[in-house]
Amino acid sequence: MTEVVGRYAPSPTGELHLGNLRTALVAWLSARSAGGSFLLRIEDLDSTRAKEEWIDVQEGELRAIGLDWDGEPVRQSGRDSLYSEALDGLSDQGLLYQCFCSRKEVREAASAPHRDPRLPVDAYPGTCRDLTDAEREERRQAGRPPAIRVRTDGARVSFRDVIHGELEVVLDDFVVRRNDGDYAYNLAVVVDDAAQRVTEVVRGEDLLDSTARQIWLYRTLGLTPPEEWLHLPLMRGPDGDRLAKRHGSVTLEQVVAEGGTAGEVVGRLADSLGLAPEGTNCLAPDLLGEFSREALIEGCKRASD
Ligand code: GLU
């Protein structure tokens, strides 16, 4: 059996939300309870939003709830040459094209009557897929820098998620390099999870569609995908809506400012997924003994009902 390698991969764009902390906690519990390693990767590719100062803040928050990680965190901003190599691999297969659409245009085109009915409503409908050289030139002249999309031909990707079971997703042509030159999340995360030999990915269920795209990239680039995917329900407030500021404190700092403790936060996060009884006050390592996949699956199902 391969050794378990788990990871948490925050984007340093602010303080971690309690939902992020819960994902980190479960990712850590899952890897460590199996005697595996746990990596922290700083996803600082978004040059407009990622800020150096948030890295220390987020690491402090993770330590405060009792998490640790193996080795120095890898930072995506230093790995452009790897992402560029992967992009070349797709280009060599003739799979890339330039896309000049703005977000608004994608939204409008996606709701047009002739779109592929198999695709989700917010999927890219392929507007720039077959532009002629002259049309591309015209758009470049208009001054709009292109993003790079990958041609997936509406591939269907099936995969198994530990929490959600078997899933099948129809792919659109997604962005692998943004029009500001930054490599896109889906490309970078595949390159890094493969390079770091990650065996299990724990993250929020809002990324289920991204997972299908990533699996397609692993296959197309000849890389080995993680063995297990666990997509956790999004954290909810008492009214059942996605946890937001109006529900009160949404970061560890806010909880502490109101007299709460990191131990209470860990207890609350664990309780919300059935991993500890209500009122628990402890740090992450105290939950290791009781942690089980079965309890997590059960807790996630209850949290989604
Ligand atoms: N940086 C991504 C996020 O914070 C990571 C998602 C993932 O775990 O792959 O949402």
PDB file of N, CA and C in Angstrom, residues 108-190:
ATOM      1  N   GLU A 108     -23.286  35.414 -21.120  1.00  0.00           N
ATOM      2  CA  GLU A 108     -24.375  35.643 -22.087  1.00  0.00           C
ATOM      3  C   GLU A 108     -24.435  34.526 -23.121  1.00  0.00           C
ATOM      4  N   ALA A 109     -23.247  34.126 -23.628  1.00  0.00           N
ATOM      5  CA  ALA A 109     -23.227  33.080 -24.664  1.00  0.00           C
ATOM      6  C   ALA A 109     -23.700  31.754 -24.089  1.00  0.00           C
ATOM      7  N   ALA A 110     -23.397  31.545 -22.799  1.00  0.00           N
ATOM      8  CA  ALA A 110     -23.757  30.266 -22.181  1.00  0.00           C
ATOM      9  C   ALA A 110     -25.270  30.120 -22.069  1.00  0.00           C
ATOM     10  N   SER A 111     -25.983  31.240 -22.090  1.00  0.00           N
ATOM     11  CA  SER A 111     -27.441  31.115 -21.968  1.00  0.00           C
ATOM     12  C   SER A 111     -28.119  31.212 -23.345  1.00  0.00           C
ATOM     13  N   ALA A 112     -27.322  31.228 -24.422  1.00  0.00           N
ATOM     14  CA  ALA A 112     -27.900  31.306 -25.782  1.00  0.00           C
ATOM     15  C   ALA A 112     -28.620  29.997 -26.128  1.00  0.00           C
ATOM     16  N   PRO A 113     -29.591  30.053 -27.023  1.00  0.00           N
ATOM     17  CA  PRO A 113     -30.409  28.857 -27.307  1.00  0.00           C
ATOM     18  C   PRO A 113     -29.671  27.682 -27.944  1.00  0.00           C
ATOM     19  N   HIS A 114     -28.538  27.914 -28.642  1.00  0.00           N
ATOM     20  CA  HIS A 114     -27.915  26.793 -29.350  1.00  0.00           C
ATOM     21  C   HIS A 114     -26.792  26.114 -28.600  1.00  0.00           C
ATOM     22  N   ARG A 115     -26.689  26.397 -27.321  1.00  0.00           N
ATOM     23  CA  ARG A 115     -25.590  25.805 -26.557  1.00  0.00           C
ATOM     24  C   ARG A 115     -25.788  24.295 -26.393  1.00  0.00           C
ATOM     25  N   ASP A 116     -24.660  23.622 -26.114  1.00  0.00           N
ATOM     26  CA  ASP A 116     -24.698  22.171 -25.907  1.00  0.00           C
ATOM     27  C   ASP A 116     -25.518  21.868 -24.641  1.00  0.00           C
ATOM     28  N   PRO A 117     -26.662  21.199 -24.784  1.00  0.00           N
ATOM     29  CA  PRO A 117     -27.565  21.012 -23.630  1.00  0.00           C
ATOM     30  C   PRO A 117     -26.975  20.121 -22.532  1.00  0.00           C
ATOM     31  N   ARG A 118     -25.870  19.385 -22.845  1.00  0.00           N
ATOM     32  CA  ARG A 118     -25.291  18.517 -21.806  1.00  0.00           C
ATOM     33  C   ARG A 118     -24.474  19.318 -20.793  1.00  0.00           C
ATOM     34  N   LEU A 119     -24.085  20.540 -21.204  1.00  0.00           N
ATOM     35  CA  LEU A 119     -23.171  21.299 -20.343  1.00  0.00           C
ATOM     36  C   LEU A 119     -23.921  22.062 -19.261  1.00  0.00           C
ATOM     37  N   PRO A 120     -23.291  22.258 -18.081  1.00  0.00           N
ATOM     38  CA  PRO A 120     -23.938  23.077 -17.054  1.00  0.00           C
ATOM     39  C   PRO A 120     -24.155  24.502 -17.554  1.00  0.00           C
ATOM     40  N   VAL A 121     -25.118  25.203 -16.968  1.00  0.00           N
ATOM     41  CA  VAL A 121     -25.495  26.515 -17.509  1.00  0.00           C
ATOM     42  C   VAL A 121     -24.351  27.528 -17.535  1.00  0.00           C
ATOM     43  N   ASP A 122     -23.398  27.398 -16.606  1.00  0.00           N
ATOM     44  CA  ASP A 122     -22.328  28.399 -16.607  1.00  0.00           C
ATOM     45  C   ASP A 122     -21.096  27.922 -17.394  1.00  0.00           C
ATOM     46  N   ALA A 123     -21.264  26.853 -18.183  1.00  0.00           N
ATOM     47  CA  ALA A 123     -20.118  26.305 -18.931  1.00  0.00           C
ATOM     48  C   ALA A 123     -19.762  27.203 -20.111  1.00  0.00           C
ATOM     49  N   TYR A 124     -18.501  27.176 -20.491  1.00  0.00           N
ATOM     50  CA  TYR A 124     -18.050  27.934 -21.659  1.00  0.00           C
ATOM     51  C   TYR A 124     -18.581  27.251 -22.927  1.00  0.00           C
ATOM     52  N   PRO A 125     -19.291  28.009 -23.776  1.00  0.00           N
ATOM     53  CA  PRO A 125     -19.944  27.361 -24.913  1.00  0.00           C
ATOM     54  C   PRO A 125     -19.061  27.203 -26.153  1.00  0.00           C
ATOM     55  N   GLY A 126     -17.785  27.593 -26.086  1.00  0.00           N
ATOM     56  CA  GLY A 126     -16.890  27.327 -27.224  1.00  0.00           C
ATOM     57  C   GLY A 126     -16.807  28.459 -28.233  1.00  0.00           C
ATOM     58  N   THR A 127     -17.176  29.676 -27.808  1.00  0.00           N
ATOM     59  CA  THR A 127     -17.224  30.828 -28.718  1.00  0.00           C
ATOM     60  C   THR A 127     -15.946  31.001 -29.563  1.00  0.00           C
ATOM     61  N   CYS A 128     -14.774  30.901 -28.941  1.00  0.00           N
ATOM     62  CA  CYS A 128     -13.518  31.190 -29.655  1.00  0.00           C
ATOM     63  C   CYS A 128     -12.825  29.922 -30.160  1.00  0.00           C
ATOM     64  N   ARG A 129     -13.494  28.774 -30.055  1.00  0.00           N
ATOM     65  CA  ARG A 129     -12.824  27.502 -30.347  1.00  0.00           C
ATOM     66  C   ARG A 129     -12.330  27.438 -31.790  1.00  0.00           C
ATOM     67  N   ASP A 130     -13.142  27.944 -32.727  1.00  0.00           N
ATOM     68  CA  ASP A 130     -12.772  27.779 -34.133  1.00  0.00           C
ATOM     69  C   ASP A 130     -12.627  29.118 -34.851  1.00  0.00           C
ATOM     70  N   LEU A 131     -12.032  30.084 -34.183  1.00  0.00           N
ATOM     71  CA  LEU A 131     -11.811  31.384 -34.847  1.00  0.00           C
ATOM     72  C   LEU A 131     -10.801  31.193 -35.969  1.00  0.00           C
ATOM     73  N   THR A 132     -10.972  31.955 -37.034  1.00  0.00           N
ATOM     74  CA  THR A 132      -9.962  31.922 -38.111  1.00  0.00           C
ATOM     75  C   THR A 132      -8.786  32.805 -37.675  1.00  0.00           C
ATOM     76  N   ASP A 133      -7.662  32.684 -38.362  1.00  0.00           N
ATOM     77  CA  ASP A 133      -6.508  33.530 -38.042  1.00  0.00           C
ATOM     78  C   ASP A 133      -6.896  35.011 -38.117  1.00  0.00           C
ATOM     79  N   ALA A 134      -7.690  35.337 -39.135  1.00  0.00           N
ATOM     80  CA  ALA A 134      -8.079  36.740 -39.336  1.00  0.00           C
ATOM     81  C   ALA A 134      -8.939  37.221 -38.151  1.00  0.00           C
ATOM     82  N   GLU A 135      -9.844  36.379 -37.711  1.00  0.00           N
ATOM     83  CA  GLU A 135     -10.712  36.773 -36.578  1.00  0.00           C
ATOM     84  C   GLU A 135      -9.889  36.957 -35.302  1.00  0.00           C
ATOM     85  N   ARG A 136      -8.925  36.069 -35.125  1.00  0.00           N
ATOM     86  CA  ARG A 136      -8.052  36.181 -33.932  1.00  0.00           C
ATOM     87  C   ARG A 136      -7.260  37.474 -33.980  1.00  0.00           C
ATOM     88  N   GLU A 137      -6.738  37.778 -35.155  1.00  0.00           N
ATOM     89  CA  GLU A 137      -5.937  38.974 -35.327  1.00  0.00           C
ATOM     90  C   GLU A 137      -6.775  40.222 -35.025  1.00  0.00           C
ATOM     91  N   GLU A 138      -7.990  40.191 -35.524  1.00  0.00           N
ATOM     92  CA  GLU A 138      -8.900  41.321 -35.312  1.00  0.00           C
ATOM     93  C   GLU A 138      -9.118  41.559 -33.805  1.00  0.00           C
ATOM     94  N   ARG A 139      -9.311  40.467 -33.068  1.00  0.00           N
ATOM     95  CA  ARG A 139      -9.551  40.596 -31.629  1.00  0.00           C
ATOM     96  C   ARG A 139      -8.294  41.071 -30.899  1.00  0.00           C
ATOM     97  N   ARG A 140      -7.152  40.580 -31.372  1.00  0.00           N
ATOM     98  CA  ARG A 140      -5.892  41.034 -30.741  1.00  0.00           C
ATOM     99  C   ARG A 140      -5.706  42.531 -30.954  1.00  0.00           C
ATOM    100  N   GLN A 141      -6.006  42.948 -32.203  1.00  0.00           N
ATOM    101  CA  GLN A 141      -5.876  44.373 -32.550  1.00  0.00           C
ATOM    102  C   GLN A 141      -6.776  45.224 -31.659  1.00  0.00           C
ATOM    103  N   ALA A 142      -7.922  44.677 -31.301  1.00  0.00           N
ATOM    104  CA  ALA A 142      -8.863  45.434 -30.460  1.00  0.00           C
ATOM    105  C   ALA A 142      -8.295  45.597 -29.049  1.00  0.00           C
ATOM    106  N   GLY A 143      -7.167  44.952 -28.782  1.00  0.00           N
ATOM    107  CA  GLY A 143      -6.450  45.207 -27.532  1.00  0.00           C
ATOM    108  C   GLY A 143      -6.802  44.275 -26.388  1.00  0.00           C
ATOM    109  N   ARG A 144      -7.592  43.244 -26.663  1.00  0.00           N
ATOM    110  CA  ARG A 144      -7.953  42.357 -25.553  1.00  0.00           C
ATOM    111  C   ARG A 144      -6.972  41.183 -25.472  1.00  0.00           C
ATOM    112  N   PRO A 145      -6.263  41.040 -24.327  1.00  0.00           N
ATOM    113  CA  PRO A 145      -5.328  39.911 -24.252  1.00  0.00           C
ATOM    114  C   PRO A 145      -6.097  38.600 -24.111  1.00  0.00           C
ATOM    115  N   PRO A 146      -5.659  37.542 -24.786  1.00  0.00           N
ATOM    116  CA  PRO A 146      -6.410  36.287 -24.725  1.00  0.00           C
ATOM    117  C   PRO A 146      -6.071  35.432 -23.506  1.00  0.00           C
ATOM    118  N   ALA A 147      -7.068  34.691 -23.016  1.00  0.00           N
ATOM    119  CA  ALA A 147      -6.809  33.583 -22.082  1.00  0.00           C
ATOM    120  C   ALA A 147      -6.538  32.354 -22.949  1.00  0.00           C
ATOM    121  N   ILE A 148      -5.969  31.298 -22.356  1.00  0.00           N
ATOM    122  CA  ILE A 148      -5.752  30.067 -23.103  1.00  0.00           C
ATOM    123  C   ILE A 148      -6.704  29.005 -22.563  1.00  0.00           C
ATOM    124  N   ARG A 149      -7.480  28.421 -23.463  1.00  0.00           N
ATOM    125  CA  ARG A 149      -8.385  27.331 -23.067  1.00  0.00           C
ATOM    126  C   ARG A 149      -7.933  26.025 -23.677  1.00  0.00           C
ATOM    127  N   VAL A 150      -8.388  24.948 -23.050  1.00  0.00           N
ATOM    128  CA  VAL A 150      -8.048  23.626 -23.535  1.00  0.00           C
ATOM    129  C   VAL A 150      -9.293  23.001 -24.168  1.00  0.00           C
ATOM    130  N   ARG A 151      -9.077  22.332 -25.288  1.00  0.00           N
ATOM    131  CA  ARG A 151     -10.160  21.718 -26.054  1.00  0.00           C
ATOM    132  C   ARG A 151     -10.471  20.345 -25.445  1.00  0.00           C
ATOM    133  N   THR A 152     -11.624  20.192 -24.839  1.00  0.00           N
ATOM    134  CA  THR A 152     -11.931  18.898 -24.207  1.00  0.00           C
ATOM    135  C   THR A 152     -12.937  18.085 -25.017  1.00  0.00           C
ATOM    136  N   ASP A 153     -13.515  18.699 -26.066  1.00  0.00           N
ATOM    137  CA  ASP A 153     -14.518  18.010 -26.873  1.00  0.00           C
ATOM    138  C   ASP A 153     -15.655  17.440 -26.039  1.00  0.00           C
ATOM    139  N   GLY A 154     -16.040  18.163 -25.014  1.00  0.00           N
ATOM    140  CA  GLY A 154     -17.181  17.714 -24.193  1.00  0.00           C
ATOM    141  C   GLY A 154     -16.969  16.341 -23.575  1.00  0.00           C
ATOM    142  N   ALA A 155     -15.711  16.042 -23.204  1.00  0.00           N
ATOM    143  CA  ALA A 155     -15.426  14.723 -22.615  1.00  0.00           C
ATOM    144  C   ALA A 155     -16.276  14.500 -21.362  1.00  0.00           C
ATOM    145  N   ARG A 156     -16.659  13.252 -21.158  1.00  0.00           N
ATOM    146  CA  ARG A 156     -17.348  12.889 -19.912  1.00  0.00           C
ATOM    147  C   ARG A 156     -16.317  12.287 -18.991  1.00  0.00           C
ATOM    148  N   VAL A 157     -16.261  12.775 -17.766  1.00  0.00           N
ATOM    149  CA  VAL A 157     -15.293  12.228 -16.811  1.00  0.00           C
ATOM    150  C   VAL A 157     -16.057  11.616 -15.644  1.00  0.00           C
ATOM    151  N   SER A 158     -15.761  10.359 -15.342  1.00  0.00           N
ATOM    152  CA  SER A 158     -16.393   9.709 -14.186  1.00  0.00           C
ATOM    153  C   SER A 158     -15.339   9.526 -13.109  1.00  0.00           C
ATOM    154  N   PHE A 159     -15.733   9.719 -11.909  1.00  0.00           N
ATOM    155  CA  PHE A 159     -14.807   9.455 -10.798  1.00  0.00           C
ATOM    156  C   PHE A 159     -15.608   9.157  -9.541  1.00  0.00           C
ATOM    157  N   ARG A 160     -14.894   8.620  -8.554  1.00  0.00           N
ATOM    158  CA  ARG A 160     -15.545   8.256  -7.313  1.00  0.00           C
ATOM    159  C   ARG A 160     -15.053   9.180  -6.207  1.00  0.00           C
ATOM    160  N   ASP A 161     -16.004   9.766  -5.506  1.00  0.00           N
ATOM    161  CA  ASP A 161     -15.664  10.600  -4.360  1.00  0.00           C
ATOM    162  C   ASP A 161     -16.076   9.833  -3.102  1.00  0.00           C
ATOM    163  N   VAL A 162     -15.220   9.895  -2.086  1.00  0.00           N
ATOM    164  CA  VAL A 162     -15.484   9.119  -0.872  1.00  0.00           C
ATOM    165  C   VAL A 162     -16.826   9.518  -0.242  1.00  0.00           C
ATOM    166  N   ILE A 163     -17.167  10.800  -0.296  1.00  0.00           N
ATOM    167  CA  ILE A 163     -18.404  11.271   0.329  1.00  0.00           C
ATOM    168  C   ILE A 163     -19.595  11.165  -0.632  1.00  0.00           C
ATOM    169  N   HIS A 164     -19.375  11.516  -1.890  1.00  0.00           N
ATOM    170  CA  HIS A 164     -20.497  11.638  -2.837  1.00  0.00           C
ATOM    171  C   HIS A 164     -20.734  10.403  -3.690  1.00  0.00           C
ATOM    172  N   GLY A 165     -19.820   9.431  -3.652  1.00  0.00           N
ATOM    173  CA  GLY A 165     -19.996   8.236  -4.493  1.00  0.00           C
ATOM    174  C   GLY A 165     -19.578   8.495  -5.938  1.00  0.00           C
ATOM    175  N   GLU A 166     -20.190   7.737  -6.864  1.00  0.00           N
ATOM    176  CA  GLU A 166     -19.820   7.849  -8.282  1.00  0.00           C
ATOM    177  C   GLU A 166     -20.420   9.112  -8.893  1.00  0.00           C
ATOM    178  N   LEU A 167     -19.611   9.825  -9.657  1.00  0.00           N
ATOM    179  CA  LEU A 167     -20.090  11.053 -10.297  1.00  0.00           C
ATOM    180  C   LEU A 167     -19.661  11.069 -11.744  1.00  0.00           C
ATOM    181  N   GLU A 168     -20.446  11.720 -12.578  1.00  0.00           N
ATOM    182  CA  GLU A 168     -20.036  11.895 -13.968  1.00  0.00           C
ATOM    183  C   GLU A 168     -20.252  13.358 -14.350  1.00  0.00           C
ATOM    184  N   VAL A 169     -19.232  13.970 -14.936  1.00  0.00           N
ATOM    185  CA  VAL A 169     -19.308  15.386 -15.289  1.00  0.00           C
ATOM    186  C   VAL A 169     -18.951  15.540 -16.769  1.00  0.00           C
ATOM    187  N   VAL A 170     -19.719  16.376 -17.481  1.00  0.00           N
ATOM    188  CA  VAL A 170     -19.382  16.691 -18.875  1.00  0.00           C
ATOM    189  C   VAL A 170     -18.532  17.964 -18.850  1.00  0.00           C
ATOM    190  N   LEU A 171     -17.395  17.915 -19.524  1.00  0.00           N
ATOM    191  CA  LEU A 171     -16.470  19.049 -19.446  1.00  0.00           C
ATOM    192  C   LEU A 171     -16.752  20.107 -20.509  1.00  0.00           C
ATOM    193  N   ASP A 172     -16.461  21.355 -20.130  1.00  0.00           N
ATOM    194  CA  ASP A 172     -16.411  22.413 -21.138  1.00  0.00           C
ATOM    195  C   ASP A 172     -14.928  22.671 -21.445  1.00  0.00           C
ATOM    196  N   ASP A 173     -14.639  23.593 -22.339  1.00  0.00           N
ATOM    197  CA  ASP A 173     -13.249  23.963 -22.616  1.00  0.00           C
ATOM    198  C   ASP A 173     -12.833  24.960 -21.526  1.00  0.00           C
ATOM    199  N   PHE A 174     -11.998  24.555 -20.614  1.00  0.00           N
ATOM    200  CA  PHE A 174     -11.708  25.431 -19.475  1.00  0.00           C
ATOM    201  C   PHE A 174     -10.369  26.161 -19.645  1.00  0.00           C
ATOM    202  N   VAL A 175     -10.204  27.199 -18.823  1.00  0.00           N
ATOM    203  CA  VAL A 175      -9.019  28.064 -18.936  1.00  0.00           C
ATOM    204  C   VAL A 175      -7.826  27.417 -18.234  1.00  0.00           C
ATOM    205  N   VAL A 176      -6.680  27.373 -18.919  1.00  0.00           N
ATOM    206  CA  VAL A 176      -5.461  26.878 -18.277  1.00  0.00           C
ATOM    207  C   VAL A 176      -4.448  28.002 -18.060  1.00  0.00           C
ATOM    208  N   ARG A 177      -4.624  29.106 -18.790  1.00  0.00           N
ATOM    209  CA  ARG A 177      -3.821  30.292 -18.496  1.00  0.00           C
ATOM    210  C   ARG A 177      -4.726  31.505 -18.645  1.00  0.00           C
ATOM    211  N   ARG A 178      -4.743  32.334 -17.603  1.00  0.00           N
ATOM    212  CA  ARG A 178      -5.669  33.466 -17.592  1.00  0.00           C
ATOM    213  C   ARG A 178      -5.191  34.576 -18.519  1.00  0.00           C
ATOM    214  N   ASN A 179      -6.083  35.519 -18.794  1.00  0.00           N
ATOM    215  CA  ASN A 179      -5.665  36.549 -19.751  1.00  0.00           C
ATOM    216  C   ASN A 179      -4.738  37.595 -19.130  1.00  0.00           C
ATOM    217  N   ASP A 180      -4.470  37.484 -17.803  1.00  0.00           N
ATOM    218  CA  ASP A 180      -3.440  38.359 -17.211  1.00  0.00           C
ATOM    219  C   ASP A 180      -2.096  37.615 -17.144  1.00  0.00           C
ATOM    220  N   GLY A 181      -2.032  36.422 -17.740  1.00  0.00           N
ATOM    221  CA  GLY A 181      -0.764  35.682 -17.797  1.00  0.00           C
ATOM    222  C   GLY A 181      -0.585  34.677 -16.670  1.00  0.00           C
ATOM    223  N   ASP A 182      -1.400  34.755 -15.601  1.00  0.00           N
ATOM    224  CA  ASP A 182      -1.265  33.795 -14.492  1.00  0.00           C
ATOM    225  C   ASP A 182      -1.738  32.408 -14.944  1.00  0.00           C
ATOM    226  N   TYR A 183      -1.019  31.368 -14.501  1.00  0.00           N
ATOM    227  CA  TYR A 183      -1.482  30.010 -14.781  1.00  0.00           C
ATOM    228  C   TYR A 183      -2.745  29.782 -13.972  1.00  0.00           C
ATOM    229  N   ALA A 184      -3.682  29.027 -14.555  1.00  0.00           N
ATOM    230  CA  ALA A 184      -4.966  28.832 -13.887  1.00  0.00           C
ATOM    231  C   ALA A 184      -4.848  27.760 -12.803  1.00  0.00           C
ATOM    232  N   TYR A 185      -5.727  27.884 -11.809  1.00  0.00           N
ATOM    233  CA  TYR A 185      -5.762  26.950 -10.683  1.00  0.00           C
ATOM    234  C   TYR A 185      -5.743  25.484 -11.128  1.00  0.00           C
ATOM    235  N   ASN A 186      -6.629  25.117 -12.071  1.00  0.00           N
ATOM    236  CA  ASN A 186      -6.740  23.689 -12.435  1.00  0.00           C
ATOM    237  C   ASN A 186      -5.434  23.128 -12.985  1.00  0.00           C
ATOM    238  N   LEU A 187      -4.705  23.922 -13.741  1.00  0.00           N
ATOM    239  CA  LEU A 187      -3.442  23.434 -14.302  1.00  0.00           C
ATOM    240  C   LEU A 187      -2.400  23.294 -13.189  1.00  0.00           C
ATOM    241  N   ALA A 188      -2.271  24.347 -12.382  1.00  0.00           N
ATOM    242  CA  ALA A 188      -1.222  24.354 -11.352  1.00  0.00           C
ATOM    243  C   ALA A 188      -1.454  23.265 -10.308  1.00  0.00           C
ATOM    244  N   VAL A 189      -2.718  23.072  -9.929  1.00  0.00           N
ATOM    245  CA  VAL A 189      -3.010  22.123  -8.860  1.00  0.00           C
ATOM    246  C   VAL A 189      -2.690  20.694  -9.316  1.00  0.00           C
ATOM    247  N   VAL A 190      -2.920  20.406 -10.590  1.00  0.00           N
ATOM    248  CA  VAL A 190      -2.620  19.076 -11.129  1.00  0.00           C
ATOM    249  C   VAL A 190      -1.102  18.854 -11.158  1.00  0.00           C
TER     250      VAL A 190
END
